[in-house]
Amino acid sequence: MSVFERIKGDGYEQVVFCSDDHTDLRAIIAIHSTALGPALGGTRFFPYNSEQDALVDVLRLARGMTYKAAAAGLDLGGGKAVIIGDPKRAKSEELLRSYGRFIETLGGRYITAEDVGTALGDMDTVKRETRWVTGCSHTYGGSGDPSPVTAYGVFHGMKACCLEVFGTPELEGRTVAVQGVGKVGYALCGHLTEAGAKVTIADVDVDNLARAVSDFGVATTDLAGIHALDADIFAPCAMGAVINDDTIIDLQCKIVAGCANNVLERDEHGDKLMGLGILYAPDFVINAGGLINVEDELRGYDRERAMTRVENIYKTLQTIFAASRERGVSTATAAVEHAQDRIRKISRIRMIRTAEFGPASIR
Ligand code: NAD
């Protein structure tokens, strides 16, 4: 399938292939939508098996960012970038700076941040060649690692879920099964245990597992059984597609709410969860804390303001749950409609002519 065939019909604006022989850079930047503002999304550095795989991934992730920003109420569009290669071997100062120069050529239509395979320090390096980067380290006036903020947002999102299902937002005494205690899952365990929840965790990484057990006194279970635990909340905080044909029949929880991206393997799994009476907190809504945090950095970072804005995830989820109830659609569908509705409405007001003169306005 050609690139144009692949992006046709899904509203993608621009796909940029970046190649630099000197540094061996091979990157793809996908801008899905700038209807609400510049396209913001992280740079994934990953050893894709093929260019096709990289393209499919970057397109899917870019579209997800459009919805995430729109649902979070941000004036941002959706984009994403991938660098093809093994970050442990291929990453170098010159490669990252070369990549930064390509971002600069887009003149602010795309703003990058860290993602899988890239870290804060990498963003500091990219920033030496372009202004269009956020999520930098504190040393460079940035907001630092967004993961704890993502966890804070998930924690508040879980409260909205509890209110919807149990009639009270309190997490005290609630049982929560957390799959993956990496950067976000670990911080989430901290909030949950502090709030008096009973937490059970599973992780493939024994060091991460031991750290959470030692710091928070959480219980552990086996990897294969975490999703099937008889808990109030199942929190996927590792990888995507964990709600699929095989796992959905095992679920005993009342709520699925975690930080992982693309939790549902297919859209229809959202309907299936609804059919089973399990409340699903749409991933791109509940895990938007990190995005809200790096967006705040673009304004001149204020931690307190960022955290307050992240708490709004609670209200956004309430709106989505209400729409789901009223219209009899899954929460996953209601979330996409919520985001699309905002894009439509704000795009419409942008059609009002203002006193901005330039080539576009005098055409
Ligand atoms: P991370 O790599 O720090 O943590 C992931 C954890 O999951 C690791 O401890 C890993 O060992 C564990 N894991 C991997 N496979 C597993 C499996 N099969 N079963 C159980 N555990 C497994 O990543 P993170 O930054 O904490 O992000 C977690 C998820 O949240 C990812 O899907 C990420 O895309 C998403 N997310 C993260 C942020 C953020 O701010 N970091 C924001 C939005 C979404």
Short mmCIF file of C-alpha atoms and ligand atoms in Angstrom, two decimals:
data_model
loop_
_atom_site.label_atom_id
_atom_site.label_comp_id
_atom_site.label_asym_id
_atom_site.label_seq_id
_atom_site.Cartn_x
_atom_site.Cartn_y
_atom_site.Cartn_z
CA MET A 1 0.00 0.00 0.00
CA SER A 2 1.39 3.44 -0.91
CA VAL A 3 1.83 6.16 1.68
CA PHE A 4 -0.95 8.24 0.10
CA GLU A 5 -3.32 5.26 0.10
CA ARG A 6 -2.51 4.63 3.75
CA ILE A 7 -3.26 8.18 4.89
CA LYS A 8 -6.23 8.78 2.61
CA GLY A 9 -9.50 9.45 4.36
CA ASP A 10 -8.04 9.73 7.86
CA GLY A 11 -7.33 13.45 7.70
CA TYR A 12 -3.52 13.35 7.91
CA GLU A 13 -1.98 16.66 6.88
CA GLN A 14 1.66 15.86 6.34
CA VAL A 15 4.13 13.00 6.58
CA VAL A 16 7.80 13.93 6.50
CA PHE A 17 10.62 11.46 5.84
CA CYS A 18 13.94 12.66 7.24
CA SER A 19 17.19 11.13 6.04
CA ASP A 20 20.75 12.13 6.82
CA ASP A 21 23.57 9.96 5.45
CA HIS A 22 26.16 11.51 7.77
CA THR A 23 24.43 10.47 10.97
CA ASP A 24 22.40 7.53 9.58
CA LEU A 25 19.25 9.29 10.69
CA ARG A 26 16.06 7.74 9.34
CA ALA A 27 13.01 9.36 10.88
CA ILE A 28 9.36 9.85 10.01
CA ILE A 29 7.34 12.77 11.36
CA ALA A 30 3.57 12.45 10.99
CA ILE A 31 1.33 15.46 11.46
CA HIS A 32 -2.23 14.28 11.74
CA SER A 33 -3.99 17.54 12.52
CA THR A 34 -3.14 21.14 13.31
CA ALA A 35 -6.78 22.21 13.51
CA LEU A 36 -6.43 23.15 17.18
CA GLY A 37 -2.79 24.19 17.19
CA PRO A 38 0.71 22.87 16.48
CA ALA A 39 0.95 19.09 16.41
CA LEU A 40 2.59 17.88 19.61
CA GLY A 41 3.72 14.32 20.17
CA GLY A 42 6.80 12.47 21.34
CA THR A 43 9.65 10.95 19.39
CA ARG A 44 9.79 7.15 19.56
CA PHE A 45 13.24 5.64 18.96
CA PHE A 46 12.67 2.01 18.11
CA PRO A 47 14.29 -0.80 16.06
CA TYR A 48 11.32 -1.38 13.76
CA ASN A 49 11.46 -4.53 11.65
CA SER A 50 10.60 -2.56 8.55
CA GLU A 51 9.91 0.96 7.31
CA GLN A 52 6.30 -0.10 6.84
CA ASP A 53 6.03 -1.00 10.53
CA ALA A 54 7.50 2.37 11.45
CA LEU A 55 5.07 4.19 9.20
CA VAL A 56 2.04 2.31 10.52
CA ASP A 57 3.10 3.05 14.09
CA VAL A 58 3.78 6.75 13.60
CA LEU A 59 0.48 7.30 11.77
CA ARG A 60 -1.53 5.49 14.43
CA LEU A 61 0.22 7.35 17.25
CA ALA A 62 -0.14 10.76 15.56
CA ARG A 63 -3.90 10.38 15.20
CA GLY A 64 -4.14 9.31 18.84
CA MET A 65 -2.37 12.52 19.87
CA THR A 66 -4.97 14.62 18.03
CA TYR A 67 -7.72 13.07 20.15
CA LYS A 68 -5.67 13.21 23.34
CA ALA A 69 -4.97 16.94 23.00
CA ALA A 70 -8.51 17.74 21.92
CA ALA A 71 -10.12 15.82 24.79
CA ALA A 72 -7.73 17.43 27.29
CA GLY A 73 -8.93 20.86 26.16
CA LEU A 74 -5.52 21.91 24.82
CA ASP A 75 -4.84 24.20 21.88
CA LEU A 76 -2.70 21.56 20.27
CA GLY A 77 -2.96 19.27 17.32
CA GLY A 78 -1.71 15.74 16.99
CA GLY A 79 1.59 14.50 15.66
CA LYS A 80 4.26 11.96 16.39
CA ALA A 81 7.70 11.01 15.17
CA VAL A 82 9.69 7.81 14.99
CA ILE A 83 13.42 7.35 14.60
CA ILE A 84 14.22 3.93 13.17
CA GLY A 85 17.03 2.16 15.01
CA ASP A 86 18.13 0.67 18.29
CA PRO A 87 18.37 3.59 20.72
CA LYS A 88 21.05 1.79 22.75
CA ARG A 89 23.38 1.62 19.74
CA ALA A 90 22.26 4.21 17.20
CA LYS A 91 21.66 7.22 19.44
CA SER A 92 24.32 9.93 19.25
CA GLU A 93 24.58 13.67 19.74
CA GLU A 94 24.94 14.31 16.02
CA LEU A 95 21.97 12.10 15.12
CA LEU A 96 19.69 13.84 17.63
CA ARG A 97 20.85 17.28 16.53
CA SER A 98 20.37 16.34 12.88
CA TYR A 99 16.84 15.24 13.78
CA GLY A 100 16.35 18.57 15.60
CA ARG A 101 17.23 20.46 12.43
CA PHE A 102 14.54 18.62 10.50
CA ILE A 103 11.99 19.54 13.19
CA GLU A 104 13.11 23.18 12.85
CA THR A 105 12.35 23.10 9.12
CA LEU A 106 8.68 22.54 9.97
CA GLY A 107 8.57 25.99 11.55
CA GLY A 108 6.60 24.98 14.63
CA ARG A 109 3.94 22.87 12.91
CA TYR A 110 5.34 19.93 14.91
CA ILE A 111 6.61 20.05 18.51
CA THR A 112 8.38 17.04 19.90
CA ALA A 113 8.87 15.52 23.37
CA GLU A 114 10.22 12.28 24.82
CA ASP A 115 8.64 8.89 24.23
CA VAL A 116 9.68 5.22 24.24
CA GLY A 117 13.42 5.08 23.52
CA THR A 118 14.07 8.77 24.13
CA ALA A 119 14.72 10.50 27.44
CA LEU A 120 14.86 13.97 28.94
CA GLY A 121 18.54 14.41 28.09
CA ASP A 122 17.80 13.60 24.45
CA MET A 123 15.26 16.41 24.33
CA ASP A 124 17.89 18.77 25.75
CA THR A 125 20.15 17.74 22.85
CA VAL A 126 17.39 18.15 20.23
CA LYS A 127 16.68 21.58 21.71
CA ARG A 128 20.14 22.77 20.71
CA GLU A 129 18.91 22.76 17.10
CA THR A 130 15.24 23.66 17.42
CA ARG A 131 12.86 25.64 19.59
CA TRP A 132 10.10 23.17 18.88
CA VAL A 133 10.72 20.74 21.71
CA THR A 134 9.21 20.38 25.16
CA GLY A 135 9.55 18.02 28.13
CA CYS A 136 13.16 19.04 28.73
CA SER A 137 15.05 18.59 31.98
CA HIS A 138 14.87 21.01 34.91
CA THR A 139 18.48 22.04 34.19
CA TYR A 140 17.31 23.61 30.93
CA GLY A 141 14.23 25.20 32.47
CA GLY A 142 12.02 22.29 31.46
CA SER A 143 9.29 20.43 33.33
CA GLY A 144 11.27 17.20 33.82
CA ASP A 145 9.96 13.65 33.57
CA PRO A 146 6.20 13.79 32.82
CA SER A 147 5.54 10.28 34.18
CA PRO A 148 4.68 11.27 37.79
CA VAL A 149 2.23 13.81 36.39
CA THR A 150 0.66 11.17 34.16
CA ALA A 151 0.25 9.00 37.28
CA TYR A 152 -1.38 11.89 39.13
CA GLY A 153 -3.89 12.26 36.29
CA VAL A 154 -4.65 8.53 36.26
CA PHE A 155 -5.20 8.66 40.01
CA HIS A 156 -7.76 11.46 39.61
CA GLY A 157 -9.32 9.63 36.68
CA MET A 158 -9.75 6.54 38.85
CA LYS A 159 -11.64 8.66 41.36
CA ALA A 160 -14.08 9.74 38.64
CA CYS A 161 -14.51 6.05 37.73
CA CYS A 162 -15.24 5.13 41.36
CA LEU A 163 -17.83 7.89 41.59
CA GLU A 164 -19.53 6.54 38.47
CA VAL A 165 -19.51 2.91 39.60
CA PHE A 166 -19.65 3.01 43.40
CA GLY A 167 -21.25 6.41 43.99
CA THR A 168 -18.19 7.77 45.82
CA PRO A 169 -14.80 8.88 44.47
CA GLU A 170 -12.92 7.59 47.50
CA LEU A 171 -10.23 5.00 46.85
CA GLU A 172 -9.84 3.98 50.48
CA GLY A 173 -10.42 0.24 50.77
CA ARG A 174 -10.71 -0.23 46.98
CA THR A 175 -8.73 -3.06 45.45
CA VAL A 176 -6.55 -2.21 42.45
CA ALA A 177 -4.53 -4.54 40.20
CA VAL A 178 -1.67 -2.65 38.53
CA GLN A 179 -0.04 -4.26 35.49
CA GLY A 180 3.41 -2.71 35.13
CA VAL A 181 5.16 -0.63 37.77
CA GLY A 182 7.56 1.34 35.60
CA LYS A 183 7.74 5.13 35.65
CA VAL A 184 3.99 5.75 35.74
CA GLY A 185 2.78 2.54 37.45
CA TYR A 186 5.22 3.04 40.31
CA ALA A 187 4.10 6.61 40.98
CA LEU A 188 0.48 5.51 40.70
CA CYS A 189 1.06 2.87 43.39
CA GLY A 190 2.30 5.68 45.64
CA HIS A 191 -0.91 7.70 45.22
CA LEU A 192 -3.11 4.64 45.61
CA THR A 193 -1.51 3.33 48.78
CA GLU A 194 -1.47 6.81 50.28
CA ALA A 195 -5.21 7.00 49.61
CA GLY A 196 -5.73 3.69 51.40
CA ALA A 197 -6.31 1.43 48.40
CA LYS A 198 -5.21 -2.21 48.50
CA VAL A 199 -2.84 -2.68 45.58
CA THR A 200 -1.59 -5.82 43.85
CA ILE A 201 1.04 -5.58 41.12
CA ALA A 202 2.74 -7.64 38.42
CA ASP A 203 5.75 -6.76 36.28
CA VAL A 204 8.21 -8.61 34.06
CA ASP A 205 11.02 -6.58 35.57
CA VAL A 206 11.90 -8.01 38.97
CA ASP A 207 13.77 -4.88 40.04
CA ASN A 208 10.77 -2.66 39.37
CA LEU A 209 8.58 -5.15 41.18
CA ALA A 210 10.86 -5.23 44.22
CA ARG A 211 11.10 -1.42 44.34
CA ALA A 212 7.30 -1.01 44.48
CA VAL A 213 6.94 -3.75 47.09
CA SER A 214 9.64 -2.26 49.27
CA ASP A 215 8.47 1.37 48.94
CA PHE A 216 4.71 0.87 49.19
CA GLY A 217 4.15 -2.56 50.73
CA VAL A 218 1.98 -3.67 47.79
CA ALA A 219 1.17 -7.34 47.11
CA THR A 220 2.32 -9.17 43.99
CA THR A 221 0.77 -11.73 41.68
CA ASP A 222 1.81 -13.62 38.56
CA LEU A 223 2.02 -11.89 35.19
CA ALA A 224 -0.60 -14.04 33.51
CA GLY A 225 -3.21 -13.49 36.21
CA ILE A 226 -3.04 -9.76 36.99
CA HIS A 227 -5.84 -8.78 34.60
CA ALA A 228 -8.07 -11.56 35.94
CA LEU A 229 -7.72 -10.59 39.59
CA ASP A 230 -10.93 -10.11 41.56
CA ALA A 231 -10.25 -6.39 42.09
CA ASP A 232 -12.38 -3.25 41.81
CA ILE A 233 -9.99 -1.71 39.27
CA PHE A 234 -7.66 -3.23 36.69
CA ALA A 235 -4.97 -0.68 35.81
CA PRO A 236 -2.99 -1.49 32.64
CA CYS A 237 0.27 0.45 33.00
CA ALA A 238 2.62 -1.50 30.74
CA MET A 239 1.80 -2.20 27.11
CA GLY A 240 -1.14 -1.76 24.73
CA ALA A 241 -3.81 -4.18 23.46
CA VAL A 242 -4.20 -5.83 26.87
CA ILE A 243 -7.97 -5.87 26.51
CA ASN A 244 -8.41 -8.40 23.71
CA ASP A 245 -10.45 -11.48 22.81
CA ASP A 246 -8.37 -13.67 25.12
CA THR A 247 -8.27 -11.45 28.20
CA ILE A 248 -11.72 -9.87 28.17
CA ILE A 249 -13.46 -13.08 29.21
CA ASP A 250 -11.26 -13.34 32.32
CA LEU A 251 -11.96 -9.87 33.68
CA GLN A 252 -13.55 -9.73 37.11
CA CYS A 253 -13.01 -6.03 37.77
CA LYS A 254 -15.63 -3.27 37.67
CA ILE A 255 -13.33 -0.67 36.15
CA VAL A 256 -10.47 -0.67 33.61
CA ALA A 257 -8.39 2.48 34.15
CA GLY A 258 -4.65 2.81 33.61
CA CYS A 259 -1.96 4.80 31.83
CA ALA A 260 -1.12 2.45 28.94
CA ASN A 261 -1.79 3.69 25.41
CA ASN A 262 -4.08 1.75 23.07
CA VAL A 263 -5.46 -0.47 25.84
CA LEU A 264 -8.20 -1.89 23.61
CA GLU A 265 -6.92 -4.19 20.89
CA ARG A 266 -9.86 -3.22 18.68
CA ASP A 267 -12.62 -0.60 18.98
CA GLU A 268 -15.24 -3.31 19.47
CA HIS A 269 -13.62 -4.25 22.78
CA GLY A 270 -14.99 -0.96 24.14
CA ASP A 271 -18.52 -2.17 23.34
CA LYS A 272 -17.76 -5.56 24.84
CA LEU A 273 -16.59 -4.00 28.12
CA MET A 274 -19.82 -2.02 28.23
CA GLY A 275 -21.80 -5.22 27.61
CA LEU A 276 -20.00 -6.84 30.55
CA GLY A 277 -20.89 -3.90 32.79
CA ILE A 278 -17.24 -2.88 33.16
CA LEU A 279 -16.51 0.86 33.09
CA TYR A 280 -13.62 1.73 30.78
CA ALA A 281 -11.73 4.99 31.26
CA PRO A 282 -10.62 5.81 27.69
CA ASP A 283 -6.83 5.67 27.61
CA PHE A 284 -6.17 8.91 25.78
CA VAL A 285 -8.31 10.80 28.28
CA ILE A 286 -7.05 9.32 31.54
CA ASN A 287 -3.36 9.28 30.54
CA ALA A 288 -3.22 12.89 29.26
CA GLY A 289 -1.42 14.21 32.38
CA GLY A 290 2.01 14.01 30.76
CA LEU A 291 0.82 15.88 27.68
CA ILE A 292 -0.83 18.58 29.79
CA ASN A 293 2.45 18.91 31.70
CA VAL A 294 4.67 19.32 28.62
CA GLU A 295 2.13 21.72 27.10
CA ASP A 296 2.43 23.82 30.23
CA GLU A 297 6.19 23.99 29.68
CA LEU A 298 5.53 25.78 26.38
CA ARG A 299 3.89 28.59 28.38
CA GLY A 300 6.73 28.87 30.91
CA TYR A 301 6.38 25.99 33.31
CA ASP A 302 4.36 26.33 36.49
CA ARG A 303 4.13 23.01 38.34
CA GLU A 304 1.15 24.02 40.48
CA ARG A 305 -0.83 25.24 37.47
CA ALA A 306 0.03 22.06 35.55
CA MET A 307 -1.13 19.81 38.39
CA THR A 308 -4.38 21.73 38.77
CA ARG A 309 -5.03 21.38 35.05
CA VAL A 310 -4.27 17.65 35.26
CA GLU A 311 -6.90 17.27 37.98
CA ASN A 312 -9.45 18.29 35.34
CA ILE A 313 -9.15 14.79 33.89
CA TYR A 314 -11.68 13.94 36.61
CA LYS A 315 -14.26 16.33 35.11
CA THR A 316 -13.51 15.35 31.52
CA LEU A 317 -14.17 11.72 32.37
CA GLN A 318 -17.42 12.65 34.10
CA THR A 319 -18.55 14.41 30.90
CA ILE A 320 -17.66 11.35 28.83
CA PHE A 321 -19.38 8.92 31.19
CA ALA A 322 -22.52 11.08 31.11
CA ALA A 323 -22.49 11.14 27.29
CA SER A 324 -21.99 7.38 27.21
CA ARG A 325 -24.98 6.86 29.51
CA GLU A 326 -27.24 9.32 27.70
CA ARG A 327 -26.50 8.08 24.21
CA GLY A 328 -26.07 4.40 25.01
CA VAL A 329 -22.60 4.25 23.42
CA SER A 330 -19.40 2.91 24.93
CA THR A 331 -17.15 5.27 26.83
CA ALA A 332 -14.50 4.68 24.15
CA THR A 333 -16.88 5.91 21.45
CA ALA A 334 -18.08 8.80 23.63
CA ALA A 335 -14.47 9.91 24.16
CA VAL A 336 -13.69 9.97 20.43
CA GLU A 337 -16.92 11.88 19.77
CA HIS A 338 -16.07 14.32 22.57
CA ALA A 339 -12.68 15.04 20.98
CA GLN A 340 -14.08 15.30 17.44
CA ASP A 341 -16.83 17.63 18.63
CA ARG A 342 -14.30 20.02 20.19
CA ILE A 343 -12.13 19.98 17.04
CA ARG A 344 -15.20 20.78 14.94
CA LYS A 345 -16.38 23.60 17.20
CA ILE A 346 -13.00 25.30 17.62
CA SER A 347 -12.19 24.91 13.92
CA ARG A 348 -15.43 26.72 13.16
CA ILE A 349 -14.62 29.73 15.34
CA ARG A 350 -11.21 29.93 13.70
CA MET A 351 -13.02 30.71 10.45
CA ILE A 352 -13.94 34.11 11.87
CA ARG A 353 -11.60 36.56 10.18
CA THR A 354 -9.39 38.55 12.51
CA ALA A 355 -6.96 41.39 11.80
CA GLU A 356 -4.18 38.99 10.81
CA PHE A 357 -2.94 39.89 7.36
CA GLY A 358 -0.75 37.61 5.39
CA PRO A 359 -0.68 35.50 2.26
CA ALA A 360 -3.45 33.22 3.52
CA SER A 361 -5.84 36.00 4.49
CA ILE A 362 -5.49 38.12 1.34
CA ARG A 363 -5.78 35.24 -1.08
P1 NAD B 1 7.96 2.14 31.61
O1 NAD B 1 8.73 1.48 30.52
O2 NAD B 1 8.69 2.98 32.59
O3 NAD B 1 7.15 1.05 32.45
C1 NAD B 1 6.52 -0.04 31.88
C2 NAD B 1 6.59 -1.16 32.90
O4 NAD B 1 5.82 -2.26 32.39
C3 NAD B 1 8.00 -1.68 33.12
O5 NAD B 1 8.25 -1.83 34.50
C4 NAD B 1 8.00 -3.03 32.41
O6 NAD B 1 8.89 -3.95 32.98
C5 NAD B 1 6.56 -3.45 32.59
N1 NAD B 1 6.10 -4.46 31.65
C6 NAD B 1 6.43 -4.64 30.36
N2 NAD B 1 5.77 -5.70 29.85
C7 NAD B 1 4.99 -6.19 30.84
C8 NAD B 1 4.08 -7.25 30.93
N3 NAD B 1 3.86 -8.07 29.90
N4 NAD B 1 3.44 -7.45 32.12
C9 NAD B 1 3.68 -6.65 33.17
N5 NAD B 1 4.55 -5.63 33.14
C10 NAD B 1 5.19 -5.41 31.99
O7 NAD B 1 6.83 2.96 30.87
P2 NAD B 1 5.91 4.13 31.46
O8 NAD B 1 6.48 5.44 31.07
O9 NAD B 1 5.58 3.85 32.88
O10 NAD B 1 4.61 3.96 30.55
C11 NAD B 1 3.73 2.87 30.74
C12 NAD B 1 2.63 2.94 29.69
O11 NAD B 1 1.95 4.18 29.79
C13 NAD B 1 3.11 2.85 28.25
O12 NAD B 1 2.12 2.19 27.50
C14 NAD B 1 3.19 4.31 27.82
O13 NAD B 1 3.06 4.44 26.41
C15 NAD B 1 1.99 4.87 28.54
N6 NAD B 1 2.06 6.30 28.81
C16 NAD B 1 3.11 6.83 29.52
C17 NAD B 1 3.14 8.19 29.78
C18 NAD B 1 4.27 8.80 30.58
O14 NAD B 1 4.16 9.96 30.99
N7 NAD B 1 5.34 8.07 30.85
C19 NAD B 1 2.13 9.03 29.32
C20 NAD B 1 1.05 8.47 28.61
C21 NAD B 1 1.05 7.10 28.37
#
